[in-house]
Amino acid sequence: GTGEILRIGADGTLRDVWTGINARALAAAPDGTLWAAVWPKELRHLDATGATTATAAVTGNVALRGVAVDAAQAWIAHGSAIARFSLAGVQQGQTLLPGVAGAVAKDRATGALWAVAGNRVVKLSAAGAIQRTSPVLSPFAENPYARLAVAPDGSVWVTHDQLSTVTRLNPDGTIAARRKLLGVPMDVAIAADGMVTTFAGSDKGFADGPLAEAKFDTPRGLARAADGSLFVADTGNHRIRKIKDGVVSTIAGGAEGD
């Protein structure tokens, strides 16, 4: 399909639907605009109306896997590298990683970038230099569905779906803790107060209602709202779900093609 981007308010209201954008990863800039990694190899900047204001082709033979942005530049993971772009879409540099690039996340307090690199996680400076490399976190050379998020204290949380684990790294990249989960973790989200939420799947299906009774199908993304609500990209059900006060509701989507 051509893909679409949904813009949802903190109250769960569907604000906009931007069509014709096959985005594989999204990152919101401090000014409220959006950067998208668009299949197969394009970085695109969208303003508040969804209009494209800048594009950049990303070289390489592997599709894009993650994007992050701050007030100065955008970062995109592709192949075994992280490329840096100005906010005008001009490439400024590229850093080769010790493994296949995956999810990325910004530490907004320090300006550093954390990225999945094969079976490790690396920390890059704002200039693209590798500053830290974690120990091996997975026996698998590629971890395309590993996800990570940076907490306010600088720690980094990493989920590995192939291992059903969530790992907390210290700011220096060393392992602080690791936990085996009962289900397969699909993503991790961290609130402003430091509360960490991960989604470790249950039986596939679709059902709204109390969280203990609700069903999802291959959720692949989490996002926290300012009021504590959790939004879930329920990929298999083609829906956006909202979890608030222990109750799950559907706020957008439906059958494939809706």
mmCIF file of C-alpha atoms in Angstrom:
data_model
loop_
_atom_site.group_PDB
_atom_site.id
_atom_site.type_symbol
_atom_site.label_atom_id
_atom_site.label_comp_id
_atom_site.label_asym_id
_atom_site.label_seq_id
_atom_site.Cartn_x
_atom_site.Cartn_y
_atom_site.Cartn_z
ATOM 1 C CA GLY A 1 0.000 0.000 0.000
ATOM 2 C CA THR A 2 0.947 3.661 -0.185
ATOM 3 C CA GLY A 3 0.847 4.116 3.585
ATOM 4 C CA GLU A 4 -0.445 6.948 5.737
ATOM 5 C CA ILE A 5 0.498 8.909 8.841
ATOM 6 C CA LEU A 6 -2.071 9.639 11.550
ATOM 7 C CA ARG A 7 -1.693 12.714 13.780
ATOM 8 C CA ILE A 8 -3.387 12.173 17.139
ATOM 9 C CA GLY A 9 -3.929 14.688 19.917
ATOM 10 C CA ALA A 10 -2.989 13.988 23.523
ATOM 11 C CA ASP A 11 -6.691 13.466 24.260
ATOM 12 C CA GLY A 12 -6.804 10.617 21.756
ATOM 13 C CA THR A 13 -8.610 12.612 19.075
ATOM 14 C CA LEU A 14 -7.614 11.863 15.492
ATOM 15 C CA ARG A 15 -6.466 15.231 14.130
ATOM 16 C CA ASP A 16 -5.152 14.480 10.628
ATOM 17 C CA VAL A 17 -4.569 11.649 8.166
ATOM 18 C CA TRP A 18 -1.680 12.178 5.750
ATOM 19 C CA THR A 19 -1.804 9.678 2.894
ATOM 20 C CA GLY A 20 0.701 8.534 0.298
ATOM 21 C CA ILE A 21 3.631 8.301 2.742
ATOM 22 C CA ASN A 22 5.052 4.823 3.263
ATOM 23 C CA ALA A 23 6.956 5.687 6.447
ATOM 24 C CA ARG A 24 8.974 2.999 8.235
ATOM 25 C CA ALA A 25 9.972 5.239 11.174
ATOM 26 C CA LEU A 26 8.969 8.665 12.508
ATOM 27 C CA ALA A 27 10.508 11.257 14.810
ATOM 28 C CA ALA A 28 8.982 14.514 16.051
ATOM 29 C CA ALA A 29 11.217 17.596 16.054
ATOM 30 C CA PRO A 30 11.195 20.103 18.930
ATOM 31 C CA ASP A 31 9.283 22.570 16.722
ATOM 32 C CA GLY A 32 6.438 20.094 16.235
ATOM 33 C CA THR A 33 7.308 19.116 12.679
ATOM 34 C CA LEU A 34 7.960 15.536 11.662
ATOM 35 C CA TRP A 35 10.809 13.589 10.062
ATOM 36 C CA ALA A 36 10.024 10.303 8.356
ATOM 37 C CA ALA A 37 12.135 7.434 7.049
ATOM 38 C CA VAL A 38 10.179 6.703 3.883
ATOM 39 C CA TRP A 39 10.486 3.383 2.067
ATOM 40 C CA PRO A 40 12.708 2.495 0.410
ATOM 41 C CA LYS A 41 15.508 5.085 0.915
ATOM 42 C CA GLU A 42 14.265 8.606 1.543
ATOM 43 C CA LEU A 43 14.372 10.987 4.490
ATOM 44 C CA ARG A 44 11.435 13.391 4.416
ATOM 45 C CA HIS A 45 10.548 16.477 6.485
ATOM 46 C CA LEU A 46 6.852 17.260 6.988
ATOM 47 C CA ASP A 47 5.439 20.513 8.356
ATOM 48 C CA ALA A 48 2.446 20.784 10.699
ATOM 49 C CA THR A 49 0.032 20.376 7.766
ATOM 50 C CA GLY A 50 1.698 17.237 6.436
ATOM 51 C CA ALA A 51 3.273 19.028 3.479
ATOM 52 C CA THR A 52 6.776 17.908 2.475
ATOM 53 C CA THR A 53 9.306 20.702 2.954
ATOM 54 C CA ALA A 54 12.559 18.787 2.427
ATOM 55 C CA THR A 55 13.660 15.397 1.109
ATOM 56 C CA ALA A 56 16.981 13.604 0.947
ATOM 57 C CA ALA A 57 17.964 10.375 -0.753
ATOM 58 C CA VAL A 58 19.913 7.991 1.458
ATOM 59 C CA THR A 59 22.620 6.001 -0.318
ATOM 60 C CA GLY A 60 23.199 2.325 0.372
ATOM 61 C CA ASN A 61 21.649 -1.013 -0.494
ATOM 62 C CA VAL A 62 19.604 -1.584 2.664
ATOM 63 C CA ALA A 63 16.284 0.061 3.493
ATOM 64 C CA LEU A 64 15.948 2.586 6.320
ATOM 65 C CA ARG A 65 15.255 1.354 9.843
ATOM 66 C CA GLY A 66 15.167 4.276 12.266
ATOM 67 C CA VAL A 67 15.125 8.052 12.480
ATOM 68 C CA ALA A 68 15.762 10.590 15.264
ATOM 69 C CA VAL A 69 15.890 14.379 15.294
ATOM 70 C CA ASP A 70 16.845 17.282 17.543
ATOM 71 C CA ALA A 71 16.943 21.049 17.109
ATOM 72 C CA ALA A 72 20.050 20.883 14.902
ATOM 73 C CA GLN A 73 19.989 17.740 12.761
ATOM 74 C CA ALA A 74 18.272 14.508 11.792
ATOM 75 C CA TRP A 75 19.785 11.045 12.087
ATOM 76 C CA ILE A 76 18.817 7.998 10.068
ATOM 77 C CA ALA A 77 19.826 4.351 10.436
ATOM 78 C CA HIS A 78 20.439 2.402 7.226
ATOM 79 C CA GLY A 79 22.555 -0.583 6.313
ATOM 80 C CA SER A 80 25.387 -0.653 8.850
ATOM 81 C CA ALA A 81 25.591 3.102 9.274
ATOM 82 C CA ILE A 82 24.051 6.200 10.811
ATOM 83 C CA ALA A 83 23.789 9.187 8.462
ATOM 84 C CA ARG A 84 23.442 12.770 9.731
ATOM 85 C CA PHE A 85 21.459 15.441 7.877
ATOM 86 C CA SER A 86 20.919 19.145 8.380
ATOM 87 C CA LEU A 87 17.324 20.237 8.893
ATOM 88 C CA ALA A 88 17.390 21.369 5.261
ATOM 89 C CA GLY A 89 17.982 17.766 4.176
ATOM 90 C CA VAL A 90 21.691 18.066 3.360
ATOM 91 C CA GLN A 91 23.833 15.106 4.438
ATOM 92 C CA GLN A 92 26.540 16.183 6.887
ATOM 93 C CA GLY A 93 28.274 12.913 7.611
ATOM 94 C CA GLN A 94 27.995 9.191 8.168
ATOM 95 C CA THR A 95 29.227 6.802 10.855
ATOM 96 C CA LEU A 96 29.871 3.119 10.214
ATOM 97 C CA LEU A 97 28.608 0.843 12.990
ATOM 98 C CA PRO A 98 29.909 -2.518 14.283
ATOM 99 C CA GLY A 99 26.769 -4.244 13.017
ATOM 100 C CA VAL A 100 23.517 -3.759 11.121
ATOM 101 C CA ALA A 101 21.821 -0.507 12.149
ATOM 102 C CA GLY A 102 18.422 -0.666 13.799
ATOM 103 C CA ALA A 103 16.327 1.489 16.106
ATOM 104 C CA VAL A 104 17.693 4.860 17.277
ATOM 105 C CA ALA A 105 16.838 7.199 20.161
ATOM 106 C CA LYS A 106 18.050 10.638 21.219
ATOM 107 C CA ASP A 107 19.260 11.582 24.686
ATOM 108 C CA ARG A 108 17.834 15.095 24.673
ATOM 109 C CA ALA A 109 19.726 16.076 27.820
ATOM 110 C CA THR A 110 23.166 15.454 26.289
ATOM 111 C CA GLY A 111 22.499 15.524 22.528
ATOM 112 C CA ALA A 112 23.919 12.012 22.123
ATOM 113 C CA LEU A 113 22.331 9.330 19.956
ATOM 114 C CA TRP A 114 21.904 5.679 20.917
ATOM 115 C CA ALA A 115 21.489 3.083 18.185
ATOM 116 C CA VAL A 116 21.078 -0.646 17.808
ATOM 117 C CA ALA A 117 24.131 -1.982 15.945
ATOM 118 C CA GLY A 118 23.852 -5.697 15.258
ATOM 119 C CA ASN A 119 23.879 -7.445 18.638
ATOM 120 C CA ARG A 120 25.115 -4.380 20.526
ATOM 121 C CA VAL A 121 24.014 -0.817 21.250
ATOM 122 C CA VAL A 122 26.280 2.155 20.562
ATOM 123 C CA LYS A 123 26.327 5.765 21.748
ATOM 124 C CA LEU A 124 27.272 8.489 19.267
ATOM 125 C CA SER A 125 28.206 12.093 19.948
ATOM 126 C CA ALA A 126 26.373 14.949 18.216
ATOM 127 C CA ALA A 127 29.231 14.957 15.694
ATOM 128 C CA GLY A 128 28.745 11.257 14.937
ATOM 129 C CA ALA A 129 31.726 9.790 16.825
ATOM 130 C CA ILE A 130 31.135 6.474 18.602
ATOM 131 C CA GLN A 131 31.620 7.100 22.337
ATOM 132 C CA ARG A 132 30.347 3.897 23.916
ATOM 133 C CA THR A 133 29.676 0.329 22.801
ATOM 134 C CA SER A 134 27.634 -2.010 24.962
ATOM 135 C CA PRO A 135 28.526 -5.639 25.627
ATOM 136 C CA VAL A 136 26.925 -8.232 23.338
ATOM 137 C CA LEU A 137 23.192 -8.232 24.129
ATOM 138 C CA SER A 138 21.983 -10.902 21.718
ATOM 139 C CA PRO A 139 23.390 -14.037 20.033
ATOM 140 C CA PHE A 140 21.750 -12.932 16.772
ATOM 141 C CA ALA A 141 23.822 -10.870 14.331
ATOM 142 C CA GLU A 142 20.771 -8.827 13.281
ATOM 143 C CA ASN A 143 18.006 -7.571 15.573
ATOM 144 C CA PRO A 144 15.626 -5.639 13.293
ATOM 145 C CA TYR A 145 12.836 -5.490 15.860
ATOM 146 C CA ALA A 146 14.935 -4.529 18.867
ATOM 147 C CA ARG A 147 13.695 -1.240 20.303
ATOM 148 C CA LEU A 148 15.269 1.260 22.673
ATOM 149 C CA ALA A 149 14.436 4.412 24.613
ATOM 150 C CA VAL A 150 16.453 6.836 26.742
ATOM 151 C CA ALA A 151 15.246 7.646 30.262
ATOM 152 C CA PRO A 152 15.567 11.081 31.920
ATOM 153 C CA ASP A 153 18.447 9.757 34.052
ATOM 154 C CA GLY A 154 20.435 8.836 30.920
ATOM 155 C CA SER A 155 19.908 5.086 31.192
ATOM 156 C CA VAL A 156 18.901 3.203 28.040
ATOM 157 C CA TRP A 157 16.235 0.511 27.883
ATOM 158 C CA VAL A 158 16.457 -2.107 25.125
ATOM 159 C CA THR A 159 13.944 -4.789 24.167
ATOM 160 C CA HIS A 160 14.836 -7.910 22.170
ATOM 161 C CA ASP A 161 11.854 -9.726 20.710
ATOM 162 C CA GLN A 162 13.928 -12.798 19.773
ATOM 163 C CA LEU A 163 15.012 -13.251 23.397
ATOM 164 C CA SER A 164 11.892 -11.929 25.189
ATOM 165 C CA THR A 165 14.132 -9.654 27.284
ATOM 166 C CA VAL A 166 14.335 -6.036 28.358
ATOM 167 C CA THR A 167 17.769 -4.689 29.305
ATOM 168 C CA ARG A 168 18.670 -1.484 31.124
ATOM 169 C CA LEU A 169 22.033 0.023 30.222
ATOM 170 C CA ASN A 170 23.895 2.570 32.301
ATOM 171 C CA PRO A 171 24.802 5.871 30.570
ATOM 172 C CA ASP A 172 28.294 4.436 29.963
ATOM 173 C CA GLY A 173 26.843 1.476 28.028
ATOM 174 C CA THR A 174 27.399 -1.182 30.686
ATOM 175 C CA ILE A 175 24.553 -3.495 31.643
ATOM 176 C CA ALA A 176 22.661 -2.421 34.764
ATOM 177 C CA ALA A 177 19.913 -5.035 34.720
ATOM 178 C CA ARG A 178 18.176 -7.524 32.452
ATOM 179 C CA ARG A 179 14.817 -9.198 32.795
ATOM 180 C CA LYS A 180 13.226 -12.128 30.995
ATOM 181 C CA LEU A 181 9.598 -11.454 30.082
ATOM 182 C CA LEU A 182 6.726 -13.906 29.747
ATOM 183 C CA GLY A 183 5.801 -12.559 26.330
ATOM 184 C CA VAL A 184 7.591 -11.111 23.323
ATOM 185 C CA PRO A 185 8.412 -7.410 23.905
ATOM 186 C CA MET A 186 7.459 -5.265 20.929
ATOM 187 C CA ASP A 187 8.548 -1.801 22.081
ATOM 188 C CA VAL A 188 9.413 0.355 25.079
ATOM 189 C CA ALA A 189 8.209 3.821 26.085
ATOM 190 C CA ILE A 190 9.394 6.100 28.891
ATOM 191 C CA ALA A 191 7.332 8.848 30.506
ATOM 192 C CA ALA A 192 8.726 12.231 31.589
ATOM 193 C CA ASP A 193 8.778 11.016 35.213
ATOM 194 C CA GLY A 194 10.952 8.039 34.226
ATOM 195 C CA MET A 195 8.225 5.386 34.287
ATOM 196 C CA VAL A 196 9.133 2.631 31.811
ATOM 197 C CA THR A 197 6.494 0.655 29.908
ATOM 198 C CA THR A 198 7.143 -2.280 27.609
ATOM 199 C CA PHE A 199 4.590 -4.277 25.676
ATOM 200 C CA ALA A 200 5.086 -8.038 25.952
ATOM 201 C CA GLY A 201 2.433 -9.574 23.697
ATOM 202 C CA SER A 202 -0.438 -11.866 24.542
ATOM 203 C CA ASP A 203 -2.696 -14.143 22.484
ATOM 204 C CA LYS A 204 -3.400 -12.552 19.121
ATOM 205 C CA GLY A 205 -6.841 -11.121 18.523
ATOM 206 C CA PHE A 206 -8.842 -7.945 18.780
ATOM 207 C CA ALA A 207 -10.812 -6.771 21.802
ATOM 208 C CA ASP A 208 -11.195 -3.455 23.608
ATOM 209 C CA GLY A 209 -12.066 -3.142 27.272
ATOM 210 C CA PRO A 210 -10.187 -3.789 30.543
ATOM 211 C CA LEU A 211 -6.482 -4.265 29.893
ATOM 212 C CA ALA A 212 -6.508 -7.808 31.311
ATOM 213 C CA GLU A 213 -9.135 -8.817 28.736
ATOM 214 C CA ALA A 214 -8.041 -6.737 25.739
ATOM 215 C CA LYS A 215 -6.324 -8.359 22.767
ATOM 216 C CA PHE A 216 -3.771 -7.067 20.265
ATOM 217 C CA ASP A 217 -2.133 -8.476 17.150
ATOM 218 C CA THR A 218 1.590 -7.785 16.640
ATOM 219 C CA PRO A 219 1.843 -4.324 18.275
ATOM 220 C CA ARG A 220 4.974 -2.616 16.917
ATOM 221 C CA GLY A 221 5.048 0.839 18.466
ATOM 222 C CA LEU A 222 4.380 2.627 21.764
ATOM 223 C CA ALA A 223 4.104 6.309 22.611
ATOM 224 C CA ARG A 224 3.378 8.080 25.895
ATOM 225 C CA ALA A 225 1.135 11.146 26.095
ATOM 226 C CA ALA A 226 1.576 13.930 28.632
ATOM 227 C CA ASP A 227 -1.479 12.730 30.593
ATOM 228 C CA GLY A 228 -0.003 9.244 30.991
ATOM 229 C CA SER A 229 -2.042 7.591 28.244
ATOM 230 C CA LEU A 230 -0.249 4.966 26.200
ATOM 231 C CA PHE A 231 -0.815 4.740 22.444
ATOM 232 C CA VAL A 232 -0.182 1.433 20.693
ATOM 233 C CA ALA A 233 0.339 0.831 16.969
ATOM 234 C CA ASP A 234 -1.593 -2.443 16.703
ATOM 235 C CA THR A 235 -0.067 -3.554 13.414
ATOM 236 C CA GLY A 236 -1.910 -6.820 12.864
ATOM 237 C CA ASN A 237 -5.297 -5.214 13.538
ATOM 238 C CA HIS A 238 -4.512 -2.071 11.484
ATOM 239 C CA ARG A 239 -5.567 0.119 14.387
ATOM 240 C CA ILE A 240 -4.254 2.701 16.836
ATOM 241 C CA ARG A 241 -5.200 1.696 20.377
ATOM 242 C CA LYS A 242 -5.216 3.827 23.530
ATOM 243 C CA ILE A 243 -4.616 2.572 27.068
ATOM 244 C CA LYS A 244 -5.818 4.916 29.806
ATOM 245 C CA ASP A 245 -6.631 4.054 33.424
ATOM 246 C CA GLY A 246 -6.396 0.346 32.659
ATOM 247 C CA VAL A 247 -8.886 0.451 29.780
ATOM 248 C CA VAL A 248 -8.105 -0.162 26.100
ATOM 249 C CA SER A 249 -9.986 1.662 23.340
ATOM 250 C CA THR A 250 -9.582 2.025 19.586
ATOM 251 C CA ILE A 251 -9.160 5.539 18.249
ATOM 252 C CA ALA A 252 -8.327 4.978 14.570
ATOM 253 C CA GLY A 253 -8.141 2.316 11.893
ATOM 254 C CA GLY A 254 -9.949 -0.883 11.127
ATOM 255 C CA ALA A 255 -9.677 -3.609 8.528
ATOM 256 C CA GLU A 256 -6.735 -3.501 6.131
ATOM 257 C CA GLY A 257 -7.292 -0.797 3.556
ATOM 258 C CA ASP A 258 -9.492 1.367 5.840
#
